[in-house]
DNA sequence: CATATCATAATTGTCGACAATATAGTGCTG
DNA sequence: CAGCACTATATTGTCGACAATTATGATATG
């Protein structure tokens, strides 16, 4: 982590906000490695700010579960474990199922058309840069559905917590999956269900989509661990 | 809010932690009213602390969605709305369904026995103080199931976010429901399903349990609003 | 009288220093 | 040489003061 953390794109108003966003990206991208200790004086110095706003930023990082803090000891970037990843998948299977259902009930035709546009864009991306799609494109789609649910608390939970963790694991475990084409097809099915305002079907498809993804990831992790160990 | 906020029971290590807990209770119990503005100097003074740790506490309150903060403007206690409450119920229906399923899969016999004890205790409480049961007893049960899932991230999400919001709405909207006996029976059914390690059934029962509760609350709110408006 | 403008006051954001706690290293003892 | 105690160092927690921003209120103007 001897890299320029202080120049990373972001638009915010308070220093704590800015720094928080930069740190989020830095952690997700591994510039600050998982499990590493965070020194307040060092970081504050690196950003050229005081420890006050830095601590505020750390508070928010703790809230989105990117770091863990112990009183009088300090903060560490979370460690990535298979178990934690699987836990998140189960939660997503449940929550995004709900999101899809409510999206089918609450999305306007305009919203849905924009979803179509997104899918089309993704279809192009897949041919070019599977890695990018897998990291960000897929996330775009899922987040769009969440927002489509119009359930503001659900949207909040995602934005503050799961969003960053999902990105974190994607970047750090970053394994290219053969499931990308299949997943893309499933996205299409989900959008179809939403278009027909079939909440039950959308929920079923989304839950199964994420469940399949989880099983795939579990399999890949098992193989990978079997090799590295 | 001219009441003694500073003497409320809590055990923690850092000042920010202590104050955070006290504020959580104060907000839940309405000592600091919903929607009211929070003055940092005033509160810090009331607790006899500096603004530093107070701001740290406010950060955490924001994380558990008890207050909202705008940069350069300040913090307000969240306002309670019917829509928000319903959103939370949908999320609970989804998440606690998952929790019940995983609890059925992961709870030990010892855990389940303790659940039985809890139910027995509740049976006594119902006869004595329905109000207390409805506020805290019911919460105890649901939280116990969450913990039983052994899904640490799920437990975290509840502890930091939903737990306080549920209590908040219970206390502030505090309406006595005729559903208490019925709900208690449903709790028993859920425990039975968990005892048999029937995850699917436990999930179904828990989701339906919360759905029923939501519908009941919606009905009561409609009636109540019809009267007050 | 209502509205806009400006000066004042109050509140939030940020900083640097001090106190309390934990970590690291050294020396001592078995 | 291993393990423990103690000292020294570094880190975190807390405080009070200053800077930047926003809210308030008085005055002037249409």
mmCIF file with all atom_site columns, C-alpha atoms in Angstrom, chain B residues 48-222:
data_model
loop_
_atom_site.group_PDB
_atom_site.id
_atom_site.type_symbol
_atom_site.label_atom_id
_atom_site.label_alt_id
_atom_site.label_comp_id
_atom_site.label_asym_id
_atom_site.label_entity_id
_atom_site.label_seq_id
_atom_site.pdbx_PDB_ins_code
_atom_site.Cartn_x
_atom_site.Cartn_y
_atom_site.Cartn_z
_atom_site.occupancy
_atom_site.B_iso_or_equiv
_atom_site.pdbx_formal_charge
_atom_site.auth_seq_id
_atom_site.auth_comp_id
_atom_site.auth_asym_id
_atom_site.auth_atom_id
_atom_site.pdbx_PDB_model_num
ATOM 1   C CA . UNK B 1 48  ? -20.517 16.302  29.855 1.00 0.00 ? 48  UNK B CA 1
ATOM 2   C CA . UNK B 1 49  ? -18.279 15.231  27.004 1.00 0.00 ? 49  UNK B CA 1
ATOM 3   C CA . UNK B 1 50  ? -16.541 16.853  24.102 1.00 0.00 ? 50  UNK B CA 1
ATOM 4   C CA . UNK B 1 51  ? -17.958 17.009  20.611 1.00 0.00 ? 51  UNK B CA 1
ATOM 5   C CA . UNK B 1 52  ? -15.417 14.511  19.344 1.00 0.00 ? 52  UNK B CA 1
ATOM 6   C CA . UNK B 1 53  ? -16.802 11.327  20.841 1.00 0.00 ? 53  UNK B CA 1
ATOM 7   C CA . UNK B 1 54  ? -20.331 12.659  20.411 1.00 0.00 ? 54  UNK B CA 1
ATOM 8   C CA . UNK B 1 55  ? -19.810 12.934  16.680 1.00 0.00 ? 55  UNK B CA 1
ATOM 9   C CA . UNK B 1 56  ? -18.445 9.416   16.654 1.00 0.00 ? 56  UNK B CA 1
ATOM 10  C CA . UNK B 1 57  ? -21.606 8.289   18.410 1.00 0.00 ? 57  UNK B CA 1
ATOM 11  C CA . UNK B 1 58  ? -23.720 10.158  15.881 1.00 0.00 ? 58  UNK B CA 1
ATOM 12  C CA . UNK B 1 59  ? -21.885 8.378   13.102 1.00 0.00 ? 59  UNK B CA 1
ATOM 13  C CA . UNK B 1 60  ? -22.986 5.069   14.510 1.00 0.00 ? 60  UNK B CA 1
ATOM 14  C CA . UNK B 1 61  ? -26.521 6.248   15.016 1.00 0.00 ? 61  UNK B CA 1
ATOM 15  C CA . UNK B 1 62  ? -26.544 7.178   11.373 1.00 0.00 ? 62  UNK B CA 1
ATOM 16  C CA . UNK B 1 63  ? -25.244 3.735   10.511 1.00 0.00 ? 63  UNK B CA 1
ATOM 17  C CA . UNK B 1 64  ? -28.160 2.093   12.293 1.00 0.00 ? 64  UNK B CA 1
ATOM 18  C CA . UNK B 1 65  ? -30.549 4.500   10.616 1.00 0.00 ? 65  UNK B CA 1
ATOM 19  C CA . UNK B 1 66  ? -31.764 6.185   13.768 1.00 0.00 ? 66  UNK B CA 1
ATOM 20  C CA . UNK B 1 67  ? -30.661 9.624   12.607 1.00 0.00 ? 67  UNK B CA 1
ATOM 21  C CA . UNK B 1 68  ? -30.006 11.337  9.303  1.00 0.00 ? 68  UNK B CA 1
ATOM 22  C CA . UNK B 1 69  ? -27.154 13.707  8.709  1.00 0.00 ? 69  UNK B CA 1
ATOM 23  C CA . UNK B 1 70  ? -26.646 16.370  6.121  1.00 0.00 ? 70  UNK B CA 1
ATOM 24  C CA . UNK B 1 71  ? -23.196 17.896  5.611  1.00 0.00 ? 71  UNK B CA 1
ATOM 25  C CA . UNK B 1 72  ? -22.848 21.326  7.155  1.00 0.00 ? 72  UNK B CA 1
ATOM 26  C CA . UNK B 1 73  ? -26.415 21.195  8.354  1.00 0.00 ? 73  UNK B CA 1
ATOM 27  C CA . UNK B 1 74  ? -26.602 18.625  11.108 1.00 0.00 ? 74  UNK B CA 1
ATOM 28  C CA . UNK B 1 75  ? -28.403 15.565  12.329 1.00 0.00 ? 75  UNK B CA 1
ATOM 29  C CA . UNK B 1 76  ? -32.093 14.838  12.802 1.00 0.00 ? 76  UNK B CA 1
ATOM 30  C CA . UNK B 1 77  ? -33.788 11.866  14.352 1.00 0.00 ? 77  UNK B CA 1
ATOM 31  C CA . UNK B 1 78  ? -35.500 9.905   11.603 1.00 0.00 ? 78  UNK B CA 1
ATOM 32  C CA . UNK B 1 79  ? -39.174 10.501  11.036 1.00 0.00 ? 79  UNK B CA 1
ATOM 33  C CA . UNK B 1 80  ? -41.493 7.539   11.270 1.00 0.00 ? 80  UNK B CA 1
ATOM 34  C CA . UNK B 1 81  ? -43.683 6.839   8.305  1.00 0.00 ? 81  UNK B CA 1
ATOM 35  C CA . UNK B 1 82  ? -46.086 4.118   7.431  1.00 0.00 ? 82  UNK B CA 1
ATOM 36  C CA . UNK B 1 83  ? -44.231 3.460   4.209  1.00 0.00 ? 83  UNK B CA 1
ATOM 37  C CA . UNK B 1 84  ? -40.906 3.022   5.952  1.00 0.00 ? 84  UNK B CA 1
ATOM 38  C CA . UNK B 1 85  ? -42.397 0.636   8.465  1.00 0.00 ? 85  UNK B CA 1
ATOM 39  C CA . UNK B 1 86  ? -43.922 -1.445  5.697  1.00 0.00 ? 86  UNK B CA 1
ATOM 40  C CA . UNK B 1 87  ? -40.608 -1.527  3.866  1.00 0.00 ? 87  UNK B CA 1
ATOM 41  C CA . UNK B 1 88  ? -38.966 -2.907  6.970  1.00 0.00 ? 88  UNK B CA 1
ATOM 42  C CA . UNK B 1 89  ? -41.626 -5.574  7.302  1.00 0.00 ? 89  UNK B CA 1
ATOM 43  C CA . UNK B 1 90  ? -40.989 -6.751  3.764  1.00 0.00 ? 90  UNK B CA 1
ATOM 44  C CA . UNK B 1 91  ? -37.299 -6.950  4.460  1.00 0.00 ? 91  UNK B CA 1
ATOM 45  C CA . UNK B 1 92  ? -37.927 -8.871  7.650  1.00 0.00 ? 92  UNK B CA 1
ATOM 46  C CA . UNK B 1 93  ? -40.266 -11.263 5.897  1.00 0.00 ? 93  UNK B CA 1
ATOM 47  C CA . UNK B 1 94  ? -37.453 -12.056 3.542  1.00 0.00 ? 94  UNK B CA 1
ATOM 48  C CA . UNK B 1 95  ? -34.459 -12.012 5.884  1.00 0.00 ? 95  UNK B CA 1
ATOM 49  C CA . UNK B 1 96  ? -36.013 -13.679 8.897  1.00 0.00 ? 96  UNK B CA 1
ATOM 50  C CA . UNK B 1 97  ? -37.358 -16.378 6.639  1.00 0.00 ? 97  UNK B CA 1
ATOM 51  C CA . UNK B 1 98  ? -33.779 -17.078 5.686  1.00 0.00 ? 98  UNK B CA 1
ATOM 52  C CA . UNK B 1 99  ? -32.751 -16.883 9.321  1.00 0.00 ? 99  UNK B CA 1
ATOM 53  C CA . UNK B 1 100 ? -35.350 -19.460 10.335 1.00 0.00 ? 100 UNK B CA 1
ATOM 54  C CA . UNK B 1 101 ? -34.237 -21.785 7.571  1.00 0.00 ? 101 UNK B CA 1
ATOM 55  C CA . UNK B 1 102 ? -30.593 -21.558 8.556  1.00 0.00 ? 102 UNK B CA 1
ATOM 56  C CA . UNK B 1 103 ? -31.514 -21.800 12.221 1.00 0.00 ? 103 UNK B CA 1
ATOM 57  C CA . UNK B 1 104 ? -33.281 -25.066 11.511 1.00 0.00 ? 104 UNK B CA 1
ATOM 58  C CA . UNK B 1 105 ? -30.132 -26.300 9.826  1.00 0.00 ? 105 UNK B CA 1
ATOM 59  C CA . UNK B 1 106 ? -27.578 -24.973 12.258 1.00 0.00 ? 106 UNK B CA 1
ATOM 60  C CA . UNK B 1 107 ? -29.001 -24.765 15.753 1.00 0.00 ? 107 UNK B CA 1
ATOM 61  C CA . UNK B 1 108 ? -27.751 -27.295 18.234 1.00 0.00 ? 108 UNK B CA 1
ATOM 62  C CA . UNK B 1 109 ? -30.068 -29.231 20.498 1.00 0.00 ? 109 UNK B CA 1
ATOM 63  C CA . UNK B 1 110 ? -28.867 -27.124 23.362 1.00 0.00 ? 110 UNK B CA 1
ATOM 64  C CA . UNK B 1 111 ? -29.752 -23.955 21.488 1.00 0.00 ? 111 UNK B CA 1
ATOM 65  C CA . UNK B 1 112 ? -33.193 -25.311 20.765 1.00 0.00 ? 112 UNK B CA 1
ATOM 66  C CA . UNK B 1 113 ? -33.766 -26.209 24.384 1.00 0.00 ? 113 UNK B CA 1
ATOM 67  C CA . UNK B 1 114 ? -32.980 -22.655 25.350 1.00 0.00 ? 114 UNK B CA 1
ATOM 68  C CA . UNK B 1 115 ? -35.536 -21.539 22.811 1.00 0.00 ? 115 UNK B CA 1
ATOM 69  C CA . UNK B 1 116 ? -38.088 -23.681 24.610 1.00 0.00 ? 116 UNK B CA 1
ATOM 70  C CA . UNK B 1 117 ? -37.203 -22.058 27.894 1.00 0.00 ? 117 UNK B CA 1
ATOM 71  C CA . UNK B 1 118 ? -37.656 -18.659 26.311 1.00 0.00 ? 118 UNK B CA 1
ATOM 72  C CA . UNK B 1 119 ? -41.080 -19.581 24.991 1.00 0.00 ? 119 UNK B CA 1
ATOM 73  C CA . UNK B 1 120 ? -42.111 -20.802 28.413 1.00 0.00 ? 120 UNK B CA 1
ATOM 74  C CA . UNK B 1 121 ? -40.975 -17.545 29.950 1.00 0.00 ? 121 UNK B CA 1
ATOM 75  C CA . UNK B 1 122 ? -42.973 -15.655 27.374 1.00 0.00 ? 122 UNK B CA 1
ATOM 76  C CA . UNK B 1 123 ? -46.060 -17.658 28.145 1.00 0.00 ? 123 UNK B CA 1
ATOM 77  C CA . UNK B 1 124 ? -45.891 -16.357 31.694 1.00 0.00 ? 124 UNK B CA 1
ATOM 78  C CA . UNK B 1 125 ? -45.207 -12.790 30.601 1.00 0.00 ? 125 UNK B CA 1
ATOM 79  C CA . UNK B 1 126 ? -48.173 -12.693 28.273 1.00 0.00 ? 126 UNK B CA 1
ATOM 80  C CA . UNK B 1 127 ? -50.541 -13.177 31.165 1.00 0.00 ? 127 UNK B CA 1
ATOM 81  C CA . UNK B 1 128 ? -48.917 -10.413 33.141 1.00 0.00 ? 128 UNK B CA 1
ATOM 82  C CA . UNK B 1 129 ? -47.712 -7.637  30.872 1.00 0.00 ? 129 UNK B CA 1
ATOM 83  C CA . UNK B 1 130 ? -48.756 -7.836  27.262 1.00 0.00 ? 130 UNK B CA 1
ATOM 84  C CA . UNK B 1 131 ? -47.276 -4.448  26.563 1.00 0.00 ? 131 UNK B CA 1
ATOM 85  C CA . UNK B 1 132 ? -43.808 -5.473  27.665 1.00 0.00 ? 132 UNK B CA 1
ATOM 86  C CA . UNK B 1 133 ? -44.010 -8.722  25.779 1.00 0.00 ? 133 UNK B CA 1
ATOM 87  C CA . UNK B 1 134 ? -45.050 -6.954  22.635 1.00 0.00 ? 134 UNK B CA 1
ATOM 88  C CA . UNK B 1 135 ? -42.175 -4.519  22.893 1.00 0.00 ? 135 UNK B CA 1
ATOM 89  C CA . UNK B 1 136 ? -39.313 -6.659  24.108 1.00 0.00 ? 136 UNK B CA 1
ATOM 90  C CA . UNK B 1 137 ? -40.366 -10.284 24.463 1.00 0.00 ? 137 UNK B CA 1
ATOM 91  C CA . UNK B 1 138 ? -41.321 -10.727 20.852 1.00 0.00 ? 138 UNK B CA 1
ATOM 92  C CA . UNK B 1 139 ? -38.078 -9.059  19.851 1.00 0.00 ? 139 UNK B CA 1
ATOM 93  C CA . UNK B 1 140 ? -36.160 -11.493 22.046 1.00 0.00 ? 140 UNK B CA 1
ATOM 94  C CA . UNK B 1 141 ? -37.615 -14.412 20.179 1.00 0.00 ? 141 UNK B CA 1
ATOM 95  C CA . UNK B 1 142 ? -36.927 -13.069 16.734 1.00 0.00 ? 142 UNK B CA 1
ATOM 96  C CA . UNK B 1 143 ? -33.417 -12.062 17.614 1.00 0.00 ? 143 UNK B CA 1
ATOM 97  C CA . UNK B 1 144 ? -32.790 -15.507 19.041 1.00 0.00 ? 144 UNK B CA 1
ATOM 98  C CA . UNK B 1 145 ? -33.740 -17.069 15.738 1.00 0.00 ? 145 UNK B CA 1
ATOM 99  C CA . UNK B 1 146 ? -31.478 -14.683 13.879 1.00 0.00 ? 146 UNK B CA 1
ATOM 100 C CA . UNK B 1 147 ? -28.597 -15.686 16.085 1.00 0.00 ? 147 UNK B CA 1
ATOM 101 C CA . UNK B 1 148 ? -29.551 -19.313 15.630 1.00 0.00 ? 148 UNK B CA 1
ATOM 102 C CA . UNK B 1 149 ? -28.938 -18.989 11.925 1.00 0.00 ? 149 UNK B CA 1
ATOM 103 C CA . UNK B 1 150 ? -25.226 -18.767 12.745 1.00 0.00 ? 150 UNK B CA 1
ATOM 104 C CA . UNK B 1 151 ? -24.985 -16.467 9.753  1.00 0.00 ? 151 UNK B CA 1
ATOM 105 C CA . UNK B 1 152 ? -22.723 -13.851 11.226 1.00 0.00 ? 152 UNK B CA 1
ATOM 106 C CA . UNK B 1 153 ? -23.318 -11.280 8.553  1.00 0.00 ? 153 UNK B CA 1
ATOM 107 C CA . UNK B 1 154 ? -27.055 -11.676 8.929  1.00 0.00 ? 154 UNK B CA 1
ATOM 108 C CA . UNK B 1 155 ? -26.692 -11.267 12.663 1.00 0.00 ? 155 UNK B CA 1
ATOM 109 C CA . UNK B 1 156 ? -24.658 -8.125  12.116 1.00 0.00 ? 156 UNK B CA 1
ATOM 110 C CA . UNK B 1 157 ? -27.194 -6.622  9.768  1.00 0.00 ? 157 UNK B CA 1
ATOM 111 C CA . UNK B 1 158 ? -29.874 -7.129  12.351 1.00 0.00 ? 158 UNK B CA 1
ATOM 112 C CA . UNK B 1 159 ? -27.931 -5.929  15.336 1.00 0.00 ? 159 UNK B CA 1
ATOM 113 C CA . UNK B 1 160 ? -26.814 -2.747  13.662 1.00 0.00 ? 160 UNK B CA 1
ATOM 114 C CA . UNK B 1 161 ? -29.824 -1.789  11.662 1.00 0.00 ? 161 UNK B CA 1
ATOM 115 C CA . UNK B 1 162 ? -33.156 -3.508  11.907 1.00 0.00 ? 162 UNK B CA 1
ATOM 116 C CA . UNK B 1 163 ? -33.056 -4.251  15.628 1.00 0.00 ? 163 UNK B CA 1
ATOM 117 C CA . UNK B 1 164 ? -33.155 -0.614  16.635 1.00 0.00 ? 164 UNK B CA 1
ATOM 118 C CA . UNK B 1 165 ? -35.670 0.392   14.000 1.00 0.00 ? 165 UNK B CA 1
ATOM 119 C CA . UNK B 1 166 ? -38.061 -2.348  15.004 1.00 0.00 ? 166 UNK B CA 1
ATOM 120 C CA . UNK B 1 167 ? -37.843 -1.281  18.617 1.00 0.00 ? 167 UNK B CA 1
ATOM 121 C CA . UNK B 1 168 ? -38.286 2.336   17.604 1.00 0.00 ? 168 UNK B CA 1
ATOM 122 C CA . UNK B 1 169 ? -41.522 1.675   15.770 1.00 0.00 ? 169 UNK B CA 1
ATOM 123 C CA . UNK B 1 170 ? -42.771 -0.628  18.500 1.00 0.00 ? 170 UNK B CA 1
ATOM 124 C CA . UNK B 1 171 ? -42.283 2.009   21.149 1.00 0.00 ? 171 UNK B CA 1
ATOM 125 C CA . UNK B 1 172 ? -43.523 4.987   19.207 1.00 0.00 ? 172 UNK B CA 1
ATOM 126 C CA . UNK B 1 173 ? -46.437 3.491   17.370 1.00 0.00 ? 173 UNK B CA 1
ATOM 127 C CA . UNK B 1 174 ? -46.986 1.275   20.385 1.00 0.00 ? 174 UNK B CA 1
ATOM 128 C CA . UNK B 1 175 ? -50.372 -0.204  19.715 1.00 0.00 ? 175 UNK B CA 1
ATOM 129 C CA . UNK B 1 176 ? -51.649 -3.166  21.591 1.00 0.00 ? 176 UNK B CA 1
ATOM 130 C CA . UNK B 1 177 ? -52.621 -5.869  19.229 1.00 0.00 ? 177 UNK B CA 1
ATOM 131 C CA . UNK B 1 178 ? -55.066 -8.703  19.682 1.00 0.00 ? 178 UNK B CA 1
ATOM 132 C CA . UNK B 1 179 ? -52.626 -10.751 17.670 1.00 0.00 ? 179 UNK B CA 1
ATOM 133 C CA . UNK B 1 180 ? -50.360 -11.428 20.653 1.00 0.00 ? 180 UNK B CA 1
ATOM 134 C CA . UNK B 1 181 ? -51.835 -14.848 21.501 1.00 0.00 ? 181 UNK B CA 1
ATOM 135 C CA . UNK B 1 182 ? -51.927 -15.858 17.852 1.00 0.00 ? 182 UNK B CA 1
ATOM 136 C CA . UNK B 1 183 ? -48.356 -14.673 17.319 1.00 0.00 ? 183 UNK B CA 1
ATOM 137 C CA . UNK B 1 184 ? -47.253 -16.681 20.322 1.00 0.00 ? 184 UNK B CA 1
ATOM 138 C CA . UNK B 1 185 ? -48.750 -19.827 18.859 1.00 0.00 ? 185 UNK B CA 1
ATOM 139 C CA . UNK B 1 186 ? -46.922 -19.159 15.617 1.00 0.00 ? 186 UNK B CA 1
ATOM 140 C CA . UNK B 1 187 ? -43.682 -18.820 17.522 1.00 0.00 ? 187 UNK B CA 1
ATOM 141 C CA . UNK B 1 188 ? -44.303 -22.279 18.879 1.00 0.00 ? 188 UNK B CA 1
ATOM 142 C CA . UNK B 1 189 ? -44.855 -23.675 15.418 1.00 0.00 ? 189 UNK B CA 1
ATOM 143 C CA . UNK B 1 190 ? -41.628 -22.143 14.208 1.00 0.00 ? 190 UNK B CA 1
ATOM 144 C CA . UNK B 1 191 ? -39.692 -23.681 17.083 1.00 0.00 ? 191 UNK B CA 1
ATOM 145 C CA . UNK B 1 192 ? -41.245 -27.037 16.293 1.00 0.00 ? 192 UNK B CA 1
ATOM 146 C CA . UNK B 1 193 ? -40.074 -26.798 12.714 1.00 0.00 ? 193 UNK B CA 1
ATOM 147 C CA . UNK B 1 194 ? -36.600 -25.853 13.870 1.00 0.00 ? 194 UNK B CA 1
ATOM 148 C CA . UNK B 1 195 ? -36.545 -28.752 16.309 1.00 0.00 ? 195 UNK B CA 1
ATOM 149 C CA . UNK B 1 196 ? -37.268 -31.102 13.435 1.00 0.00 ? 196 UNK B CA 1
ATOM 150 C CA . UNK B 1 197 ? -34.553 -29.348 11.415 1.00 0.00 ? 197 UNK B CA 1
ATOM 151 C CA . UNK B 1 198 ? -37.133 -28.703 8.741  1.00 0.00 ? 198 UNK B CA 1
ATOM 152 C CA . UNK B 1 199 ? -35.596 -25.613 7.187  1.00 0.00 ? 199 UNK B CA 1
ATOM 153 C CA . UNK B 1 200 ? -38.137 -25.176 4.454  1.00 0.00 ? 200 UNK B CA 1
ATOM 154 C CA . UNK B 1 201 ? -41.030 -25.280 6.886  1.00 0.00 ? 201 UNK B CA 1
ATOM 155 C CA . UNK B 1 202 ? -39.363 -22.969 9.352  1.00 0.00 ? 202 UNK B CA 1
ATOM 156 C CA . UNK B 1 203 ? -38.737 -20.470 6.593  1.00 0.00 ? 203 UNK B CA 1
ATOM 157 C CA . UNK B 1 204 ? -42.299 -20.670 5.385  1.00 0.00 ? 204 UNK B CA 1
ATOM 158 C CA . UNK B 1 205 ? -43.736 -20.264 8.866  1.00 0.00 ? 205 UNK B CA 1
ATOM 159 C CA . UNK B 1 206 ? -41.480 -17.368 9.781  1.00 0.00 ? 206 UNK B CA 1
ATOM 160 C CA . UNK B 1 207 ? -42.167 -15.494 6.568  1.00 0.00 ? 207 UNK B CA 1
ATOM 161 C CA . UNK B 1 208 ? -45.889 -15.995 6.974  1.00 0.00 ? 208 UNK B CA 1
ATOM 162 C CA . UNK B 1 209 ? -45.663 -14.989 10.615 1.00 0.00 ? 209 UNK B CA 1
ATOM 163 C CA . UNK B 1 210 ? -44.110 -11.658 9.724  1.00 0.00 ? 210 UNK B CA 1
ATOM 164 C CA . UNK B 1 211 ? -46.390 -11.173 6.758  1.00 0.00 ? 211 UNK B CA 1
ATOM 165 C CA . UNK B 1 212 ? -49.401 -11.592 9.021  1.00 0.00 ? 212 UNK B CA 1
ATOM 166 C CA . UNK B 1 213 ? -47.913 -9.169  11.443 1.00 0.00 ? 213 UNK B CA 1
ATOM 167 C CA . UNK B 1 214 ? -47.408 -6.639  8.677  1.00 0.00 ? 214 UNK B CA 1
ATOM 168 C CA . UNK B 1 215 ? -50.954 -6.955  7.433  1.00 0.00 ? 215 UNK B CA 1
ATOM 169 C CA . UNK B 1 216 ? -52.221 -6.553  10.961 1.00 0.00 ? 216 UNK B CA 1
ATOM 170 C CA . UNK B 1 217 ? -50.141 -3.445  11.505 1.00 0.00 ? 217 UNK B CA 1
ATOM 171 C CA . UNK B 1 218 ? -51.208 -1.957  8.193  1.00 0.00 ? 218 UNK B CA 1
ATOM 172 C CA . UNK B 1 219 ? -54.822 -2.446  9.156  1.00 0.00 ? 219 UNK B CA 1
ATOM 173 C CA . UNK B 1 220 ? -54.324 -0.887  12.567 1.00 0.00 ? 220 UNK B CA 1
ATOM 174 C CA . UNK B 1 221 ? -52.460 2.048   11.095 1.00 0.00 ? 221 UNK B CA 1
ATOM 175 C CA . UNK B 1 222 ? -55.235 2.642   8.599  1.00 0.00 ? 222 UNK B CA 1
#
